[in-house]
PDB file of C-alpha atoms in Angstrom:
ATOM      1  CA  ALA A   1       5.404 -11.036  22.503  1.00 77.00           C
ATOM      2  CA  HIS A   2       5.541 -11.691  18.689  1.00 86.00           C
ATOM      3  CA  GLU A   3       5.453 -15.589  19.200  1.00 88.00           C
ATOM      4  CA  ILE A   4       1.417 -16.104  19.444  1.00 88.00           C
ATOM      5  CA  PRO A   5       0.425 -13.803  16.659  1.00 90.00           C
ATOM      6  CA  ILE A   6       3.195 -15.642  14.171  1.00 92.00           C
ATOM      7  CA  ILE A   7       1.468 -18.734  15.323  1.00 90.00           C
ATOM      8  CA  ILE A   8      -1.762 -17.603  14.435  1.00 85.00           C
ATOM      9  CA  ILE A   9      -0.662 -16.393  11.241  1.00 86.00           C
ATOM     10  CA  ARG A  10       1.327 -19.632  10.423  1.00 86.00           C
ATOM     11  CA  GLN A  11      -1.879 -21.567  10.702  1.00 83.00           C
ATOM     12  CA  GLN A  12      -2.946 -20.598   7.115  1.00 72.00           C
ATOM     13  CA  ALA A  13      -6.339 -22.575   7.831  1.00 68.00           C
ATOM     14  CA  LEU A  14      -8.742 -20.190   5.892  1.00 66.00           C
ATOM     15  CA  ASP A  15      -9.738 -22.751   3.426  1.00 69.00           C
ATOM     16  CA  GLN A  16     -10.356 -25.214   6.561  1.00 72.00           C
ATOM     17  CA  ALA A  17     -12.302 -22.250   8.659  1.00 70.00           C
ATOM     18  CA  ASN A  18     -16.004 -23.002   9.316  1.00 73.00           C
ATOM     19  CA  ASP A  19     -16.491 -19.091   9.532  1.00 76.00           C
ATOM     20  CA  LYS A  20     -14.006 -17.505   7.354  1.00 75.00           C
ATOM     21  CA  ASN A  21     -15.010 -14.131   8.489  1.00 81.00           C
ATOM     22  CA  SER A  22     -14.269 -14.505  11.890  1.00 82.00           C
ATOM     23  CA  TYR A  23     -11.054 -16.195  10.930  1.00 77.00           C
ATOM     24  CA  LEU A  24      -9.909 -13.157   8.708  1.00 82.00           C
ATOM     25  CA  LYS A  25     -10.923 -11.451  11.646  1.00 86.00           C
ATOM     26  CA  VAL A  26      -8.371 -12.965  14.195  1.00 85.00           C
ATOM     27  CA  LEU A  27      -5.934 -12.700  11.580  1.00 86.00           C
ATOM     28  CA  GLU A  28      -6.441  -9.175  10.912  1.00 90.00           C
ATOM     29  CA  LYS A  29      -5.919  -8.415  15.023  1.00 92.00           C
ATOM     30  CA  ALA A  30      -2.538 -10.623  14.555  1.00 92.00           C
ATOM     31  CA  TYR A  31      -1.314  -8.403  12.052  1.00 93.00           C
ATOM     32  CA  ILE A  32      -2.125  -5.058  13.777  1.00 94.00           C
ATOM     33  CA  PHE A  33      -0.289  -6.552  16.919  1.00 95.00           C
ATOM     34  CA  LEU A  34       2.451  -7.214  14.443  1.00 96.00           C
ATOM     35  CA  ILE A  35       2.064  -3.742  13.077  1.00 96.00           C
ATOM     36  CA  LYS A  36       2.621  -1.846  16.538  1.00 95.00           C
ATOM     37  CA  PHE A  37       5.334  -4.279  17.472  1.00 96.00           C
ATOM     38  CA  VAL A  38       7.539  -3.359  14.851  1.00 95.00           C
ATOM     39  CA  ARG A  39       6.725   0.233  14.272  1.00 94.00           C
ATOM     40  CA  ASN A  40       9.631   2.728  14.764  1.00 92.00           C
ATOM     41  CA  ASN A  41      11.653  -0.242  16.615  1.00 94.00           C
ATOM     42  CA  LYS A  42      14.965  -1.639  14.803  1.00 94.00           C
ATOM     43  CA  GLU A  43      15.316  -4.537  16.777  1.00 95.00           C
ATOM     44  CA  ASN A  44      11.797  -5.589  16.237  1.00 95.00           C
ATOM     45  CA  GLN A  45      12.072  -5.114  12.628  1.00 95.00           C
ATOM     46  CA  PHE A  46      15.149  -7.665  12.341  1.00 94.00           C
ATOM     47  CA  ILE A  47      13.163 -10.080  14.537  1.00 94.00           C
ATOM     48  CA  LEU A  48      10.359 -10.030  12.238  1.00 95.00           C
ATOM     49  CA  ILE A  49      12.081 -10.086   8.779  1.00 95.00           C
ATOM     50  CA  ASN A  50      12.740 -13.746   9.432  1.00 93.00           C
ATOM     51  CA  TYR A  51       9.160 -14.258   9.067  1.00 94.00           C
ATOM     52  CA  ILE A  52       8.946 -12.021   5.693  1.00 93.00           C
ATOM     53  CA  ASP A  53       7.750 -15.206   2.982  1.00 92.00           C
ATOM     54  CA  LEU A  54       5.150 -16.037   5.872  1.00 91.00           C
ATOM     55  CA  PHE A  55       3.631 -12.109   5.769  1.00 93.00           C
ATOM     56  CA  VAL A  56       3.493 -12.316   1.661  1.00 92.00           C
ATOM     57  CA  ASP A  57       1.428 -15.368   1.704  1.00 88.00           C
ATOM     58  CA  ASP A  58      -1.458 -13.393   2.979  1.00 86.00           C
ATOM     59  CA  MET A  59      -1.079 -10.172   1.055  1.00 87.00           C
ATOM     60  CA  GLU A  60      -4.281 -11.347  -1.075  1.00 82.00           C
ATOM     61  CA  TYR A  61      -6.332 -11.179   1.906  1.00 79.00           C
ATOM     62  CA  GLY A  62      -6.246  -7.364   2.938  1.00 76.00           C
ATOM     63  CA  VAL A  63      -3.746  -4.703   3.387  1.00 78.00           C
ATOM     64  CA  HIS A  64      -2.673  -5.675   6.688  1.00 92.00           C
ATOM     65  CA  SER A  65      -0.022  -7.922   5.850  1.00 93.00           C
ATOM     66  CA  TRP A  66       1.651  -5.369   3.131  1.00 94.00           C
ATOM     67  CA  GLU A  67       1.369  -2.879   6.023  1.00 95.00           C
ATOM     68  CA  LEU A  68       3.419  -5.015   8.299  1.00 96.00           C
ATOM     69  CA  ILE A  69       6.134  -5.484   5.285  1.00 95.00           C
ATOM     70  CA  SER A  70       6.190  -2.168   4.916  1.00 95.00           C
ATOM     71  CA  GLU A  71       6.602  -1.207   8.402  1.00 96.00           C
ATOM     72  CA  ILE A  72       9.452  -3.910   8.721  1.00 96.00           C
ATOM     73  CA  TYR A  73      11.601  -2.147   5.780  1.00 95.00           C
ATOM     74  CA  LYS A  74      10.595   1.588   6.968  1.00 95.00           C
ATOM     75  CA  ASN A  75      13.673   3.475   7.677  1.00 94.00           C
ATOM     76  CA  SER A  76      15.666   0.271   8.305  1.00 94.00           C
ATOM     77  CA  GLU A  77      19.149  -0.695   7.587  1.00 93.00           C
ATOM     78  CA  LEU A  78      16.996  -3.843   5.930  1.00 93.00           C
ATOM     79  CA  LEU A  79      16.845  -1.361   2.855  1.00 93.00           C
ATOM     80  CA  LEU A  80      20.514  -1.347   2.377  1.00 91.00           C
ATOM     81  CA  SER A  81      21.168  -4.894   3.163  1.00 85.00           C
ATOM     82  CA  GLN A  82      18.214  -6.918   1.988  1.00 78.00           C
ATOM     83  CA  GLN A  83      17.299  -7.652  -2.183  1.00 86.00           C
ATOM     84  CA  PHE A  84      13.692  -6.752  -1.882  1.00 88.00           C
ATOM     85  CA  THR A  85      13.249  -5.888  -5.499  1.00 90.00           C
ATOM     86  CA  PRO A  86      11.119  -9.253  -6.362  1.00 91.00           C
ATOM     87  CA  LEU A  87       9.090  -8.144  -3.455  1.00 92.00           C
ATOM     88  CA  LEU A  88       8.109  -4.906  -4.814  1.00 92.00           C
ATOM     89  CA  LYS A  89       7.564  -6.547  -8.214  1.00 91.00           C
ATOM     90  CA  LYS A  90       5.275  -9.138  -6.515  1.00 92.00           C
ATOM     91  CA  VAL A  91       3.283  -6.507  -4.738  1.00 93.00           C
ATOM     92  CA  ILE A  92       3.076  -4.063  -7.787  1.00 92.00           C
ATOM     93  CA  LYS A  93       1.485  -6.849  -9.648  1.00 91.00           C
ATOM     94  CA  LEU A  94      -1.134  -7.626  -6.942  1.00 91.00           C
ATOM     95  CA  ILE A  95      -1.927  -4.225  -6.741  1.00 90.00           C
ATOM     96  CA  ASP A  96      -2.287  -3.940 -10.781  1.00 88.00           C
ATOM     97  CA  SER A  97      -4.584  -6.899 -10.456  1.00 89.00           C
ATOM     98  CA  LEU A  98      -7.068  -4.956  -8.007  1.00 87.00           C
ATOM     99  CA  PRO A  99     -10.100  -3.238  -9.258  1.00 82.00           C
ATOM    100  CA  LYS A 100      -9.713   0.524  -9.363  1.00 76.00           C
ATOM    101  CA  GLU A 101     -12.952   0.428  -7.463  1.00 76.00           C
ATOM    102  CA  THR A 102     -11.597  -0.915  -4.488  1.00 83.00           C
ATOM    103  CA  GLN A 103      -9.709   1.237  -1.583  1.00 86.00           C
ATOM    104  CA  LYS A 104      -7.273  -1.328  -0.947  1.00 89.00           C
ATOM    105  CA  LYS A 105      -5.515  -0.516  -4.411  1.00 89.00           C
ATOM    106  CA  THR A 106      -4.839   2.789  -3.188  1.00 89.00           C
ATOM    107  CA  THR A 107      -3.816   1.887   0.312  1.00 91.00           C
ATOM    108  CA  MET A 108      -1.224  -0.711  -0.803  1.00 92.00           C
ATOM    109  CA  LEU A 109      -0.255   1.504  -3.370  1.00 92.00           C
ATOM    110  CA  SER A 110       0.775   4.260  -0.266  1.00 93.00           C
ATOM    111  CA  PHE A 111       3.155   1.974   1.401  1.00 95.00           C
ATOM    112  CA  LEU A 112       5.347   1.543  -1.749  1.00 95.00           C
ATOM    113  CA  THR A 113       6.916   4.842  -0.377  1.00 94.00           C
ATOM    114  CA  TYR A 114       8.410   3.491   2.538  1.00 95.00           C
ATOM    115  CA  PHE A 115      10.945   1.344   0.468  1.00 95.00           C
ATOM    116  CA  MET A 116      12.323   4.802  -1.510  1.00 94.00           C
ATOM    117  CA  ARG A 117      14.217   6.516   1.766  1.00 93.00           C
ATOM    118  CA  TYR A 118      16.366   5.597   4.739  1.00 93.00           C
ATOM    119  CA  ASN A 119      17.402   8.274   7.136  1.00 92.00           C
ATOM    120  CA  GLY A 120      16.204  11.189   5.057  1.00 90.00           C
ATOM    121  CA  ASN A 121      18.118  10.210   2.125  1.00 91.00           C
ATOM    122  CA  ASN A 122      16.740   8.915  -1.199  1.00 91.00           C
ATOM    123  CA  LEU A 123      16.928   5.539  -2.474  1.00 91.00           C
ATOM    124  CA  LYS A 124      17.567   5.883  -6.126  1.00 91.00           C
ATOM    125  CA  GLU A 125      17.822   2.129  -7.219  1.00 91.00           C
ATOM    126  CA  ALA A 126      14.357   1.672  -5.128  1.00 92.00           C
ATOM    127  CA  GLN A 127      12.847   4.831  -6.760  1.00 92.00           C
ATOM    128  CA  LEU A 128      13.730   3.393 -10.409  1.00 91.00           C
ATOM    129  CA  THR A 129      12.548  -0.215  -9.496  1.00 91.00           C
ATOM    130  CA  ILE A 130       9.304   1.322  -8.090  1.00 92.00           C
ATOM    131  CA  CYS A 131       8.937   3.782 -11.126  1.00 91.00           C
ATOM    132  CA  ASN A 132       9.668   1.287 -13.812  1.00 90.00           C
ATOM    133  CA  GLU A 133       7.172  -0.990 -12.624  1.00 90.00           C
ATOM    134  CA  VAL A 134       4.237   1.334 -11.891  1.00 89.00           C
ATOM    135  CA  THR A 135       4.557   2.575 -15.594  1.00 87.00           C
ATOM    136  CA  SER A 136       5.523  -0.239 -17.605  1.00 85.00           C
ATOM    137  CA  ILE A 137       3.305  -0.994 -20.422  1.00 79.00           C
ATOM    138  CA  ILE A 138       2.211  -4.147 -18.949  1.00 81.00           C
ATOM    139  CA  ARG A 139       0.597  -2.489 -15.982  1.00 78.00           C
ATOM    140  CA  LYS A 140      -3.046  -1.404 -15.817  1.00 74.00           C
ATOM    141  CA  ASN A 141      -2.161   1.584 -13.646  1.00 69.00           C
ATOM    142  CA  CYS A 142      -1.630   4.376 -16.266  1.00 65.00           C
ATOM    143  CA  ASP A 143      -4.830   3.530 -17.760  1.00 64.00           C
ATOM    144  CA  HIS A 144      -5.937   5.474 -14.630  1.00 65.00           C
ATOM    145  CA  LEU A 145      -5.022   8.712 -14.867  1.00 66.00           C
ATOM    146  CA  PHE A 146      -8.015  10.121 -16.551  1.00 67.00           C
ATOM    147  CA  VAL A 147      -6.036  10.483 -20.232  1.00 68.00           C
ATOM    148  CA  GLY A 148      -7.890  11.118 -23.366  1.00 71.00           C
ATOM    149  CA  GLU A 149     -11.293  12.635 -23.681  1.00 79.00           C
ATOM    150  CA  VAL A 150     -13.306  10.045 -22.272  1.00 77.00           C
ATOM    151  CA  GLY A 151     -10.688  10.300 -19.096  1.00 71.00           C
ATOM    152  CA  LEU A 152     -11.552  13.954 -18.701  1.00 74.00           C
ATOM    153  CA  LYS A 153     -15.177  13.302 -18.911  1.00 80.00           C
ATOM    154  CA  ASP A 154     -14.783  10.801 -15.899  1.00 74.00           C
ATOM    155  CA  LEU A 155     -12.613  13.192 -14.114  1.00 72.00           C
ATOM    156  CA  HIS A 156     -15.363  15.774 -14.444  1.00 76.00           C
ATOM    157  CA  LEU A 157     -17.838  13.557 -13.286  1.00 77.00           C
ATOM    158  CA  TYR A 158     -15.868  12.461 -10.114  1.00 70.00           C
ATOM    159  CA  ILE A 159     -14.935  16.321  -9.501  1.00 75.00           C
ATOM    160  CA  LEU A 160     -18.666  17.010  -9.793  1.00 79.00           C
ATOM    161  CA  GLU A 161     -19.631  14.105  -7.277  1.00 72.00           C
ATOM    162  CA  MET A 162     -16.726  15.681  -4.791  1.00 68.00           C
ATOM    163  CA  LYS A 163     -18.320  19.018  -5.113  1.00 72.00           C
ATOM    164  CA  ASN A 164     -21.992  17.668  -4.465  1.00 73.00           C
ATOM    165  CA  ALA A 165     -20.507  15.742  -1.313  1.00 67.00           C
ATOM    166  CA  TYR A 166     -18.707  18.496   0.128  1.00 64.00           C
ATOM    167  CA  SER A 167     -21.719  20.918  -0.319  1.00 71.00           C
ATOM    168  CA  GLU A 168     -24.021  18.381   1.565  1.00 67.00           C
ATOM    169  CA  PHE A 169     -21.293  18.044   4.293  1.00 61.00           C
ATOM    170  CA  MET A 170     -21.468  21.667   4.948  1.00 63.00           C
ATOM    171  CA  ASN A 171     -25.186  21.852   5.014  1.00 67.00           C
ATOM    172  CA  ASP A 172     -25.648  19.222   7.167  1.00 64.00           C
ATOM    173  CA  ASP A 173     -26.560  19.729  10.810  1.00 58.00           C
ATOM    174  CA  ARG A 174     -25.358  15.809  11.634  1.00 57.00           C
ATOM    175  CA  TYR A 175     -21.625  15.175  12.586  1.00 53.00           C
ATOM    176  CA  VAL A 176     -19.934  13.601   9.370  1.00 53.00           C
ATOM    177  CA  GLN A 177     -16.770  12.179  10.120  1.00 56.00           C
ATOM    178  CA  GLU A 178     -15.393  12.971   6.704  1.00 61.00           C
ATOM    179  CA  ILE A 179     -15.910  13.394   2.923  1.00 58.00           C
ATOM    180  CA  GLN A 180     -15.898   9.724   1.025  1.00 68.00           C
ATOM    181  CA  ILE A 181     -13.081  10.445  -1.770  1.00 73.00           C
ATOM    182  CA  PRO A 182     -14.087   7.875  -4.782  1.00 75.00           C
ATOM    183  CA  PRO A 183     -11.927   5.234  -4.659  1.00 76.00           C
ATOM    184  CA  GLU A 184     -10.811   5.950  -8.540  1.00 77.00           C
ATOM    185  CA  LEU A 185      -9.929   9.342  -7.839  1.00 79.00           C
ATOM    186  CA  SER A 186      -8.046   8.653  -4.703  1.00 82.00           C
ATOM    187  CA  TYR A 187      -5.928   6.332  -6.608  1.00 85.00           C
ATOM    188  CA  THR A 188      -5.222   8.487  -8.951  1.00 84.00           C
ATOM    189  CA  ILE A 189      -3.998  11.027  -6.310  1.00 85.00           C
ATOM    190  CA  GLU A 190      -2.073   8.342  -4.678  1.00 88.00           C
ATOM    191  CA  TYR A 191      -0.388   7.252  -7.920  1.00 89.00           C
ATOM    192  CA  ILE A 192       0.684  10.539  -8.759  1.00 87.00           C
ATOM    193  CA  LYS A 193       2.217  10.883  -5.529  1.00 91.00           C
ATOM    194  CA  LEU A 194       4.205   7.831  -5.599  1.00 91.00           C
ATOM    195  CA  LEU A 195       5.448   9.354  -8.998  1.00 90.00           C
ATOM    196  CA  ALA A 196       6.557  12.314  -7.385  1.00 89.00           C
ATOM    197  CA  ASN A 197       8.511  10.475  -4.614  1.00 90.00           C
ATOM    198  CA  CYS A 198       9.941   8.271  -7.428  1.00 90.00           C
ATOM    199  CA  GLY A 199      11.588  11.792  -8.798  1.00 88.00           C
ATOM    200  CA  GLU A 200      12.395  13.179  -5.585  1.00 87.00           C
ATOM    201  CA  GLY A 201      16.325  14.154  -5.077  1.00 82.00           C
ATOM    202  CA  LYS A 202      16.987  15.030  -8.317  1.00 76.00           C
ATOM    203  CA  ASN A 203      16.703  11.312  -9.737  1.00 73.00           C
ATOM    204  CA  ALA A 204      17.015  12.353 -13.477  1.00 73.00           C
ATOM    205  CA  THR A 205      15.941   8.723 -14.822  1.00 76.00           C
ATOM    206  CA  THR A 206      12.667   8.305 -12.789  1.00 74.00           C
ATOM    207  CA  GLU A 207      12.143  12.335 -13.599  1.00 70.00           C
ATOM    208  CA  THR A 208      12.135  11.512 -17.080  1.00 72.00           C
ATOM    209  CA  ARG A 209      10.122   8.629 -17.211  1.00 72.00           C
ATOM    210  CA  CYS A 210       7.596  10.061 -15.035  1.00 65.00           C
ATOM    211  CA  GLN A 211       7.359  12.653 -17.567  1.00 63.00           C
TER     212      GLN A 211
END
């Protein structure tokens, strides 16, 4: 069942496509199919791990390739047998390069938690790797945590914006699916959640670094 989507992904023909938007939509559908194919299916996880380098090449185009990679590893024995540290470093570097105004940055960050737990047990080495990478001084990630006087002013503005959005939501008779959280605030929330996951399970090393 996975062969056709793999063929589509292998084409890597975005540069040659007459209609790049249409090509990316087809690529997106291929990835969505594979995500469903591999989700909670250990046998299919081991099938798709053989194509991991192919999926890595597409991470810059959107979140679905990274979501697929994360689903391949999620709660899989691959977390114990595969050396995925270079992959984590590569994706964190990519996340770091994305503008904080984009939701893609937040979404990609959220999947890192998939690599820190197997069968309910915390993987301390993975926790430490991720923690070290996202808090490294060479990263821009920490700059988005609303620190200092300027940061507090920015945070106040975002909270005020959220309050106004909530007020409009409550007073609007029309059906509104959800309140949109500003990407910068959404990213910060996800970043803090990630650090909390890094320190879970009494991991003293990561707890100290996160503090």
